[in-house]
């Protein structure tokens, strides 16, 4: 699962080596990092290397390809598309695997290239979010709980874009509602969601940080202002969408817990 976070680490450290120069200190640093990775990898795999069957068992558990493209009602691209196009029925598992790999790789590429060419701590944190989200949205065999692997790096940028980070963390928790209901965690879910929202409102004043500049959208906003008249009221629109989103999540949570869906539409509320 740590593939979600591995590429930003690799690109950031490689970019640092390039910055120092690969004919001097950069080469020494690259050698040290490569040696550490190889030794760590060898130590982790050594107990399993006595038998090829053990190695294959570990690989099958690390990459459970036989379990299909996605798990249950996960909020990623493939599950969302399956509402309209039954991908699992019209494409073979091998093609599904290749397609998800290609789309995931292409979505990762811009972030990884930028971080390698311009390594910075701020860029590294945003790359962790972007790459983890790419894996969650497009990779093969994604589980509902995998959104937590995106939520962890989002916590690292909550000081920089508190409004969007808070919104994302609330939505990501809501996306696991069917799983939480199965485990009887509705009360814990409700209390923690409300507590987190109130804490963010009190600590980060999120409703006061909805301008294009606060949301790290200044270049985008400058390019649109001359063409889109309503962009001047952008902060108000964003706040309204946030409140609408919270309200709908509350209504759907209540309906999922209290109302039984029709028999012919058993997944009505998760969908």
PDB file of C-alpha atoms in Angstrom:
ATOM      1  CA  UNK A   1       0.000   0.000   0.000  1.00  0.00           C
ATOM      2  CA  UNK A   2       2.958   2.337   0.518  1.00  0.00           C
ATOM      3  CA  UNK A   3       3.334   2.559  -3.242  1.00  0.00           C
ATOM      4  CA  UNK A   4       0.862   5.416  -2.710  1.00  0.00           C
ATOM      5  CA  UNK A   5       3.665   7.420  -1.041  1.00  0.00           C
ATOM      6  CA  UNK A   6       6.846   5.881  -2.452  1.00  0.00           C
ATOM      7  CA  UNK A   7       7.210   7.838  -5.696  1.00  0.00           C
ATOM      8  CA  UNK A   8       7.305  11.306  -4.072  1.00  0.00           C
ATOM      9  CA  UNK A   9      10.060  10.067  -1.723  1.00  0.00           C
ATOM     10  CA  UNK A  10      12.002   8.670  -4.694  1.00  0.00           C
ATOM     11  CA  UNK A  11      11.579  11.782  -6.863  1.00  0.00           C
ATOM     12  CA  UNK A  12      12.355  14.211  -4.025  1.00  0.00           C
ATOM     13  CA  UNK A  13      15.568  12.414  -3.032  1.00  0.00           C
ATOM     14  CA  UNK A  14      16.612  11.936  -6.672  1.00  0.00           C
ATOM     15  CA  UNK A  15      15.971  15.631  -7.335  1.00  0.00           C
ATOM     16  CA  UNK A  16      18.163  16.533  -4.343  1.00  0.00           C
ATOM     17  CA  UNK A  17      20.949  14.379  -5.775  1.00  0.00           C
ATOM     18  CA  UNK A  18      20.616  16.059  -9.194  1.00  0.00           C
ATOM     19  CA  UNK A  19      20.701  19.465  -7.523  1.00  0.00           C
ATOM     20  CA  UNK A  20      24.000  18.663  -5.790  1.00  0.00           C
ATOM     21  CA  UNK A  21      25.477  17.383  -9.073  1.00  0.00           C
ATOM     22  CA  UNK A  22      25.979  13.765 -10.064  1.00  0.00           C
ATOM     23  CA  UNK A  23      29.754  14.196 -10.365  1.00  0.00           C
ATOM     24  CA  UNK A  24      30.340  15.213  -6.760  1.00  0.00           C
ATOM     25  CA  UNK A  25      28.280  15.264  -3.559  1.00  0.00           C
ATOM     26  CA  UNK A  26      25.162  14.282  -5.469  1.00  0.00           C
ATOM     27  CA  UNK A  27      26.708  11.001  -6.600  1.00  0.00           C
ATOM     28  CA  UNK A  28      27.828  10.191  -3.048  1.00  0.00           C
ATOM     29  CA  UNK A  29      24.351  10.927  -1.714  1.00  0.00           C
ATOM     30  CA  UNK A  30      22.723   8.833  -4.468  1.00  0.00           C
ATOM     31  CA  UNK A  31      25.040   5.911  -3.674  1.00  0.00           C
ATOM     32  CA  UNK A  32      24.224   6.112   0.044  1.00  0.00           C
ATOM     33  CA  UNK A  33      20.466   6.224  -0.608  1.00  0.00           C
ATOM     34  CA  UNK A  34      20.624   3.366  -3.135  1.00  0.00           C
ATOM     35  CA  UNK A  35      22.692   1.259  -0.726  1.00  0.00           C
ATOM     36  CA  UNK A  36      20.249   1.891   2.128  1.00  0.00           C
ATOM     37  CA  UNK A  37      17.273   0.919  -0.044  1.00  0.00           C
ATOM     38  CA  UNK A  38      18.924  -2.270  -1.324  1.00  0.00           C
ATOM     39  CA  UNK A  39      20.001  -3.381   2.172  1.00  0.00           C
ATOM     40  CA  UNK A  40      16.566  -2.622   3.666  1.00  0.00           C
ATOM     41  CA  UNK A  41      14.855  -4.469   0.815  1.00  0.00           C
ATOM     42  CA  UNK A  42      17.161  -7.457   1.253  1.00  0.00           C
ATOM     43  CA  UNK A  43      16.575  -7.629   5.029  1.00  0.00           C
ATOM     44  CA  UNK A  44      12.782  -7.519   4.550  1.00  0.00           C
ATOM     45  CA  UNK A  45      12.791 -10.254   1.912  1.00  0.00           C
ATOM     46  CA  UNK A  46      15.484 -12.514   3.396  1.00  0.00           C
ATOM     47  CA  UNK A  47      13.087 -14.663   5.509  1.00  0.00           C
ATOM     48  CA  UNK A  48      11.045 -15.492   2.403  1.00  0.00           C
ATOM     49  CA  UNK A  49      13.910 -16.189   0.005  1.00  0.00           C
ATOM     50  CA  UNK A  50      14.413 -19.801   1.093  1.00  0.00           C
ATOM     51  CA  UNK A  51      11.502 -20.979  -1.018  1.00  0.00           C
ATOM     52  CA  UNK A  52      10.156 -19.681  -4.328  1.00  0.00           C
ATOM     53  CA  UNK A  53       6.595 -20.609  -3.316  1.00  0.00           C
ATOM     54  CA  UNK A  54       6.891 -18.329  -0.261  1.00  0.00           C
ATOM     55  CA  UNK A  55       8.036 -15.473  -2.477  1.00  0.00           C
ATOM     56  CA  UNK A  56       5.053 -15.990  -4.787  1.00  0.00           C
ATOM     57  CA  UNK A  57       2.671 -16.112  -1.806  1.00  0.00           C
ATOM     58  CA  UNK A  58       3.999 -12.765  -0.554  1.00  0.00           C
ATOM     59  CA  UNK A  59       3.677 -11.213  -4.021  1.00  0.00           C
ATOM     60  CA  UNK A  60       0.106 -12.501  -4.390  1.00  0.00           C
ATOM     61  CA  UNK A  61      -0.830 -10.960  -1.041  1.00  0.00           C
ATOM     62  CA  UNK A  62       0.921  -7.675  -1.809  1.00  0.00           C
ATOM     63  CA  UNK A  63      -0.736  -7.453  -5.230  1.00  0.00           C
ATOM     64  CA  UNK A  64      -4.124  -9.282  -4.993  1.00  0.00           C
ATOM     65  CA  UNK A  65      -4.850  -9.144  -8.719  1.00  0.00           C
ATOM     66  CA  UNK A  66      -7.361 -12.005  -8.546  1.00  0.00           C
ATOM     67  CA  UNK A  67      -9.702  -9.918  -6.363  1.00  0.00           C
ATOM     68  CA  UNK A  68     -10.700  -7.670  -9.258  1.00  0.00           C
ATOM     69  CA  UNK A  69     -10.450  -4.065 -10.347  1.00  0.00           C
ATOM     70  CA  UNK A  70     -12.051  -2.550  -7.229  1.00  0.00           C
ATOM     71  CA  UNK A  71     -13.562  -3.587  -3.916  1.00  0.00           C
ATOM     72  CA  UNK A  72     -17.298  -3.129  -3.111  1.00  0.00           C
ATOM     73  CA  UNK A  73     -18.426   0.532  -3.348  1.00  0.00           C
ATOM     74  CA  UNK A  74     -15.103   2.356  -3.352  1.00  0.00           C
ATOM     75  CA  UNK A  75     -15.213   6.020  -4.412  1.00  0.00           C
ATOM     76  CA  UNK A  76     -12.742   5.791  -7.302  1.00  0.00           C
ATOM     77  CA  UNK A  77     -12.984   6.220 -11.071  1.00  0.00           C
ATOM     78  CA  UNK A  78     -13.498   2.545 -11.970  1.00  0.00           C
ATOM     79  CA  UNK A  79     -16.324   1.997  -9.494  1.00  0.00           C
ATOM     80  CA  UNK A  80     -17.988   5.260 -10.553  1.00  0.00           C
ATOM     81  CA  UNK A  81     -17.747   4.333 -14.250  1.00  0.00           C
ATOM     82  CA  UNK A  82     -19.208   0.892 -13.561  1.00  0.00           C
ATOM     83  CA  UNK A  83     -22.541   2.550 -12.776  1.00  0.00           C
ATOM     84  CA  UNK A  84     -22.786   3.407 -16.488  1.00  0.00           C
ATOM     85  CA  UNK A  85     -20.299   0.993 -18.081  1.00  0.00           C
ATOM     86  CA  UNK A  86     -19.806  -2.485 -16.615  1.00  0.00           C
ATOM     87  CA  UNK A  87     -16.036  -2.512 -17.106  1.00  0.00           C
ATOM     88  CA  UNK A  88     -15.590  -5.856 -15.354  1.00  0.00           C
ATOM     89  CA  UNK A  89     -17.961  -7.523 -17.841  1.00  0.00           C
ATOM     90  CA  UNK A  90     -16.677  -6.052 -21.111  1.00  0.00           C
ATOM     91  CA  UNK A  91     -12.905  -6.025 -20.499  1.00  0.00           C
ATOM     92  CA  UNK A  92     -10.787  -9.003 -19.485  1.00  0.00           C
ATOM     93  CA  UNK A  93      -8.903  -8.857 -16.141  1.00  0.00           C
ATOM     94  CA  UNK A  94      -5.559  -8.656 -17.977  1.00  0.00           C
ATOM     95  CA  UNK A  95      -6.703  -5.625 -19.990  1.00  0.00           C
ATOM     96  CA  UNK A  96      -8.162  -4.048 -16.842  1.00  0.00           C
ATOM     97  CA  UNK A  97      -4.786  -4.417 -15.151  1.00  0.00           C
ATOM     98  CA  UNK A  98      -2.898  -2.867 -18.081  1.00  0.00           C
ATOM     99  CA  UNK A  99      -5.434  -0.044 -18.451  1.00  0.00           C
ATOM    100  CA  UNK A 100      -5.357   0.875 -14.762  1.00  0.00           C
ATOM    101  CA  UNK A 101      -1.543   0.773 -14.755  1.00  0.00           C
ATOM    102  CA  UNK A 102      -1.324   3.053 -17.806  1.00  0.00           C
ATOM    103  CA  UNK A 103      -3.841   5.600 -16.495  1.00  0.00           C
ATOM    104  CA  UNK A 104      -2.252   5.608 -13.025  1.00  0.00           C
ATOM    105  CA  UNK A 105       1.232   6.098 -14.498  1.00  0.00           C
ATOM    106  CA  UNK A 106       0.114   8.948 -16.767  1.00  0.00           C
ATOM    107  CA  UNK A 107      -1.659  10.736 -13.895  1.00  0.00           C
ATOM    108  CA  UNK A 108       1.463  10.437 -11.701  1.00  0.00           C
ATOM    109  CA  UNK A 109       3.916  11.623 -14.339  1.00  0.00           C
ATOM    110  CA  UNK A 110       3.491  15.458 -14.197  1.00  0.00           C
ATOM    111  CA  UNK A 111       3.802  15.588 -10.399  1.00  0.00           C
ATOM    112  CA  UNK A 112       6.829  13.288 -10.324  1.00  0.00           C
ATOM    113  CA  UNK A 113       8.636  15.187 -13.093  1.00  0.00           C
ATOM    114  CA  UNK A 114       8.038  18.553 -11.395  1.00  0.00           C
ATOM    115  CA  UNK A 115       9.228  17.268  -8.013  1.00  0.00           C
ATOM    116  CA  UNK A 116      12.380  15.744  -9.557  1.00  0.00           C
ATOM    117  CA  UNK A 117      13.239  18.928 -11.454  1.00  0.00           C
ATOM    118  CA  UNK A 118      12.270  21.312  -8.606  1.00  0.00           C
ATOM    119  CA  UNK A 119      12.620  19.446  -5.295  1.00  0.00           C
ATOM    120  CA  UNK A 120      11.238  21.346  -2.296  1.00  0.00           C
ATOM    121  CA  UNK A 121       9.624  20.414   1.001  1.00  0.00           C
ATOM    122  CA  UNK A 122       6.372  22.135   0.060  1.00  0.00           C
ATOM    123  CA  UNK A 123       6.330  20.409  -3.326  1.00  0.00           C
ATOM    124  CA  UNK A 124       7.062  17.095  -1.642  1.00  0.00           C
ATOM    125  CA  UNK A 125       4.008  17.405   0.633  1.00  0.00           C
ATOM    126  CA  UNK A 126       1.698  18.279  -2.242  1.00  0.00           C
ATOM    127  CA  UNK A 127       3.209  15.479  -4.353  1.00  0.00           C
ATOM    128  CA  UNK A 128       2.397  12.985  -1.576  1.00  0.00           C
ATOM    129  CA  UNK A 129      -1.256  14.027  -1.806  1.00  0.00           C
ATOM    130  CA  UNK A 130      -1.353  14.073  -5.611  1.00  0.00           C
ATOM    131  CA  UNK A 131       0.349  10.691  -6.092  1.00  0.00           C
ATOM    132  CA  UNK A 132      -1.667   8.978  -3.360  1.00  0.00           C
ATOM    133  CA  UNK A 133      -4.857  10.328  -4.925  1.00  0.00           C
ATOM    134  CA  UNK A 134      -3.778   9.079  -8.370  1.00  0.00           C
ATOM    135  CA  UNK A 135      -3.268   5.582  -6.970  1.00  0.00           C
ATOM    136  CA  UNK A 136      -6.617   5.671  -5.187  1.00  0.00           C
ATOM    137  CA  UNK A 137      -8.554   6.932  -8.206  1.00  0.00           C
ATOM    138  CA  UNK A 138      -6.977   4.854 -10.976  1.00  0.00           C
ATOM    139  CA  UNK A 139      -4.999   1.870  -9.670  1.00  0.00           C
ATOM    140  CA  UNK A 140      -6.021  -1.783  -9.633  1.00  0.00           C
ATOM    141  CA  UNK A 141      -7.755  -3.413  -6.636  1.00  0.00           C
ATOM    142  CA  UNK A 142      -8.587  -0.363  -4.522  1.00  0.00           C
ATOM    143  CA  UNK A 143     -10.379  -0.838  -1.190  1.00  0.00           C
ATOM    144  CA  UNK A 144     -12.588   1.741   0.567  1.00  0.00           C
ATOM    145  CA  UNK A 145     -10.068   2.107   3.397  1.00  0.00           C
ATOM    146  CA  UNK A 146      -7.338   3.074   0.912  1.00  0.00           C
ATOM    147  CA  UNK A 147      -8.643   6.657   1.041  1.00  0.00           C
ATOM    148  CA  UNK A 148      -6.894   6.849   4.419  1.00  0.00           C
ATOM    149  CA  UNK A 149      -3.584   6.634   2.547  1.00  0.00           C
ATOM    150  CA  UNK A 150      -4.575   9.875   0.809  1.00  0.00           C
ATOM    151  CA  UNK A 151      -5.927  11.487   3.978  1.00  0.00           C
ATOM    152  CA  UNK A 152      -2.629  11.073   5.877  1.00  0.00           C
ATOM    153  CA  UNK A 153      -0.593  13.412   3.597  1.00  0.00           C
ATOM    154  CA  UNK A 154      -3.571  15.802   3.369  1.00  0.00           C
ATOM    155  CA  UNK A 155      -3.064  16.362   7.108  1.00  0.00           C
ATOM    156  CA  UNK A 156       0.432  17.669   6.277  1.00  0.00           C
ATOM    157  CA  UNK A 157      -0.993  20.544   4.205  1.00  0.00           C
ATOM    158  CA  UNK A 158      -3.905  21.505   6.462  1.00  0.00           C
ATOM    159  CA  UNK A 159      -1.994  24.606   7.606  1.00  0.00           C
ATOM    160  CA  UNK A 160      -1.453  25.753   4.015  1.00  0.00           C
ATOM    161  CA  UNK A 161      -4.944  25.205   2.578  1.00  0.00           C
ATOM    162  CA  UNK A 162      -7.123  24.556   5.648  1.00  0.00           C
ATOM    163  CA  UNK A 163     -10.461  24.968   3.888  1.00  0.00           C
ATOM    164  CA  UNK A 164      -9.825  22.422   1.110  1.00  0.00           C
ATOM    165  CA  UNK A 165      -7.957  20.028   3.419  1.00  0.00           C
ATOM    166  CA  UNK A 166     -10.850  20.050   5.906  1.00  0.00           C
ATOM    167  CA  UNK A 167     -13.381  19.515   3.120  1.00  0.00           C
ATOM    168  CA  UNK A 168     -11.385  16.640   1.648  1.00  0.00           C
ATOM    169  CA  UNK A 169     -10.946  14.899   5.007  1.00  0.00           C
ATOM    170  CA  UNK A 170     -14.668  15.127   5.736  1.00  0.00           C
ATOM    171  CA  UNK A 171     -15.599  13.751   2.306  1.00  0.00           C
ATOM    172  CA  UNK A 172     -13.001  10.973   2.521  1.00  0.00           C
ATOM    173  CA  UNK A 173     -14.435   9.844   5.866  1.00  0.00           C
ATOM    174  CA  UNK A 174     -17.963   9.994   4.442  1.00  0.00           C
ATOM    175  CA  UNK A 175     -16.863   7.808   1.509  1.00  0.00           C
ATOM    176  CA  UNK A 176     -16.237   4.975   4.003  1.00  0.00           C
ATOM    177  CA  UNK A 177     -19.773   5.176   5.435  1.00  0.00           C
ATOM    178  CA  UNK A 178     -20.995   1.791   4.049  1.00  0.00           C
ATOM    179  CA  UNK A 179     -17.976   0.129   5.648  1.00  0.00           C
ATOM    180  CA  UNK A 180     -18.495   1.984   8.940  1.00  0.00           C
ATOM    181  CA  UNK A 181     -22.181   1.020   9.030  1.00  0.00           C
ATOM    182  CA  UNK A 182     -21.251  -2.645   8.577  1.00  0.00           C
ATOM    183  CA  UNK A 183     -19.088  -2.399  11.701  1.00  0.00           C
ATOM    184  CA  UNK A 184     -21.748  -0.540  13.724  1.00  0.00           C
ATOM    185  CA  UNK A 185     -19.711   2.665  13.942  1.00  0.00           C
ATOM    186  CA  UNK A 186     -22.412   5.203  13.053  1.00  0.00           C
ATOM    187  CA  UNK A 187     -22.253   6.973  16.434  1.00  0.00           C
ATOM    188  CA  UNK A 188     -18.440   7.135  16.420  1.00  0.00           C
ATOM    189  CA  UNK A 189     -18.519   8.386  12.808  1.00  0.00           C
ATOM    190  CA  UNK A 190     -21.054  11.127  13.599  1.00  0.00           C
ATOM    191  CA  UNK A 191     -19.316  12.359  16.753  1.00  0.00           C
ATOM    192  CA  UNK A 192     -15.822  12.428  15.251  1.00  0.00           C
ATOM    193  CA  UNK A 193     -16.980  14.129  12.041  1.00  0.00           C
ATOM    194  CA  UNK A 194     -18.733  16.904  13.983  1.00  0.00           C
ATOM    195  CA  UNK A 195     -15.836  17.266  16.428  1.00  0.00           C
ATOM    196  CA  UNK A 196     -13.317  17.514  13.576  1.00  0.00           C
ATOM    197  CA  UNK A 197     -15.411  20.092  11.704  1.00  0.00           C
ATOM    198  CA  UNK A 198     -15.825  22.254  14.811  1.00  0.00           C
ATOM    199  CA  UNK A 199     -12.108  21.962  15.622  1.00  0.00           C
ATOM    200  CA  UNK A 200     -11.143  23.096  12.110  1.00  0.00           C
ATOM    201  CA  UNK A 201     -13.595  26.002  12.167  1.00  0.00           C
ATOM    202  CA  UNK A 202     -12.234  27.127  15.556  1.00  0.00           C
ATOM    203  CA  UNK A 203      -8.530  26.480  14.905  1.00  0.00           C
ATOM    204  CA  UNK A 204      -8.089  27.432  11.247  1.00  0.00           C
ATOM    205  CA  UNK A 205     -11.007  29.841  10.623  1.00  0.00           C
ATOM    206  CA  UNK A 206     -11.682  27.904   7.429  1.00  0.00           C
ATOM    207  CA  UNK A 207     -14.628  30.045   6.305  1.00  0.00           C
ATOM    208  CA  UNK A 208     -12.369  33.104   6.214  1.00  0.00           C
ATOM    209  CA  UNK A 209      -9.840  31.377   3.946  1.00  0.00           C
ATOM    210  CA  UNK A 210     -11.796  30.735   0.780  1.00  0.00           C
ATOM    211  CA  UNK A 211     -10.260  33.296  -1.588  1.00  0.00           C
ATOM    212  CA  UNK A 212      -8.424  32.091  -4.691  1.00  0.00           C
ATOM    213  CA  UNK A 213      -5.132  33.027  -3.036  1.00  0.00           C
ATOM    214  CA  UNK A 214      -5.962  31.075   0.138  1.00  0.00           C
ATOM    215  CA  UNK A 215      -6.882  28.042  -1.975  1.00  0.00           C
ATOM    216  CA  UNK A 216      -3.590  28.239  -3.933  1.00  0.00           C
ATOM    217  CA  UNK A 217      -5.542  29.116  -7.096  1.00  0.00           C
ATOM    218  CA  UNK A 218      -4.191  32.610  -7.760  1.00  0.00           C
ATOM    219  CA  UNK A 219      -2.653  31.922 -11.232  1.00  0.00           C
ATOM    220  CA  UNK A 220      -5.847  30.119 -12.263  1.00  0.00           C
ATOM    221  CA  UNK A 221      -8.046  32.933 -10.963  1.00  0.00           C
ATOM    222  CA  UNK A 222      -6.041  35.615 -12.781  1.00  0.00           C
ATOM    223  CA  UNK A 223      -6.511  33.793 -16.080  1.00  0.00           C
ATOM    224  CA  UNK A 224     -10.286  33.528 -15.558  1.00  0.00           C
ATOM    225  CA  UNK A 225     -11.167  36.943 -14.153  1.00  0.00           C
ATOM    226  CA  UNK A 226     -11.208  38.616 -17.554  1.00  0.00           C
ATOM    227  CA  UNK A 227     -13.555  36.005 -19.050  1.00  0.00           C
ATOM    228  CA  UNK A 228     -15.852  34.870 -16.217  1.00  0.00           C
ATOM    229  CA  UNK A 229     -17.872  37.593 -14.533  1.00  0.00           C
ATOM    230  CA  UNK A 230     -19.012  35.516 -11.546  1.00  0.00           C
ATOM    231  CA  UNK A 231     -15.424  34.718 -10.508  1.00  0.00           C
ATOM    232  CA  UNK A 232     -15.431  37.797  -8.274  1.00  0.00           C
ATOM    233  CA  UNK A 233     -17.884  36.013  -5.972  1.00  0.00           C
ATOM    234  CA  UNK A 234     -15.744  32.847  -5.967  1.00  0.00           C
ATOM    235  CA  UNK A 235     -15.231  32.731  -2.148  1.00  0.00           C
ATOM    236  CA  UNK A 236     -18.981  32.950  -1.546  1.00  0.00           C
ATOM    237  CA  UNK A 237     -19.670  30.208  -4.105  1.00  0.00           C
ATOM    238  CA  UNK A 238     -17.051  27.911  -2.554  1.00  0.00           C
ATOM    239  CA  UNK A 239     -18.484  28.409   0.945  1.00  0.00           C
ATOM    240  CA  UNK A 240     -21.992  27.671  -0.357  1.00  0.00           C
ATOM    241  CA  UNK A 241     -20.809  24.488  -2.076  1.00  0.00           C
ATOM    242  CA  UNK A 242     -19.066  23.401   1.111  1.00  0.00           C
ATOM    243  CA  UNK A 243     -22.206  23.881   3.204  1.00  0.00           C
ATOM    244  CA  UNK A 244     -24.322  22.111   0.562  1.00  0.00           C
ATOM    245  CA  UNK A 245     -21.851  19.225   0.550  1.00  0.00           C
ATOM    246  CA  UNK A 246     -21.925  18.906   4.356  1.00  0.00           C
ATOM    247  CA  UNK A 247     -25.728  19.018   4.350  1.00  0.00           C
ATOM    248  CA  UNK A 248     -26.011  16.306   1.682  1.00  0.00           C
ATOM    249  CA  UNK A 249     -23.510  14.108   3.524  1.00  0.00           C
ATOM    250  CA  UNK A 250     -25.609  14.489   6.667  1.00  0.00           C
ATOM    251  CA  UNK A 251     -28.846  13.609   4.859  1.00  0.00           C
ATOM    252  CA  UNK A 252     -27.315  10.585   3.091  1.00  0.00           C
ATOM    253  CA  UNK A 253     -25.738   9.378   6.348  1.00  0.00           C
ATOM    254  CA  UNK A 254     -29.116   9.584   8.086  1.00  0.00           C
ATOM    255  CA  UNK A 255     -30.934   7.837   5.231  1.00  0.00           C
ATOM    256  CA  UNK A 256     -28.305   5.100   5.009  1.00  0.00           C
ATOM    257  CA  UNK A 257     -28.743   4.349   8.711  1.00  0.00           C
ATOM    258  CA  UNK A 258     -32.519   4.757   9.051  1.00  0.00           C
ATOM    259  CA  UNK A 259     -34.122   3.997   5.660  1.00  0.00           C
ATOM    260  CA  UNK A 260     -34.018   0.674   3.841  1.00  0.00           C
ATOM    261  CA  UNK A 261     -33.389   1.093   0.102  1.00  0.00           C
ATOM    262  CA  UNK A 262     -35.717  -0.586  -2.427  1.00  0.00           C
ATOM    263  CA  UNK A 263     -34.967  -4.272  -3.053  1.00  0.00           C
ATOM    264  CA  UNK A 264     -34.223  -3.665  -6.713  1.00  0.00           C
ATOM    265  CA  UNK A 265     -31.778  -0.847  -5.786  1.00  0.00           C
ATOM    266  CA  UNK A 266     -29.865  -2.194  -2.765  1.00  0.00           C
ATOM    267  CA  UNK A 267     -26.890   0.124  -3.364  1.00  0.00           C
ATOM    268  CA  UNK A 268     -28.964   3.276  -3.883  1.00  0.00           C
ATOM    269  CA  UNK A 269     -27.431   5.315  -1.026  1.00  0.00           C
ATOM    270  CA  UNK A 270     -23.754   4.317  -1.528  1.00  0.00           C
ATOM    271  CA  UNK A 271     -24.050   5.060  -5.261  1.00  0.00           C
TER     272      UNK A 271
END
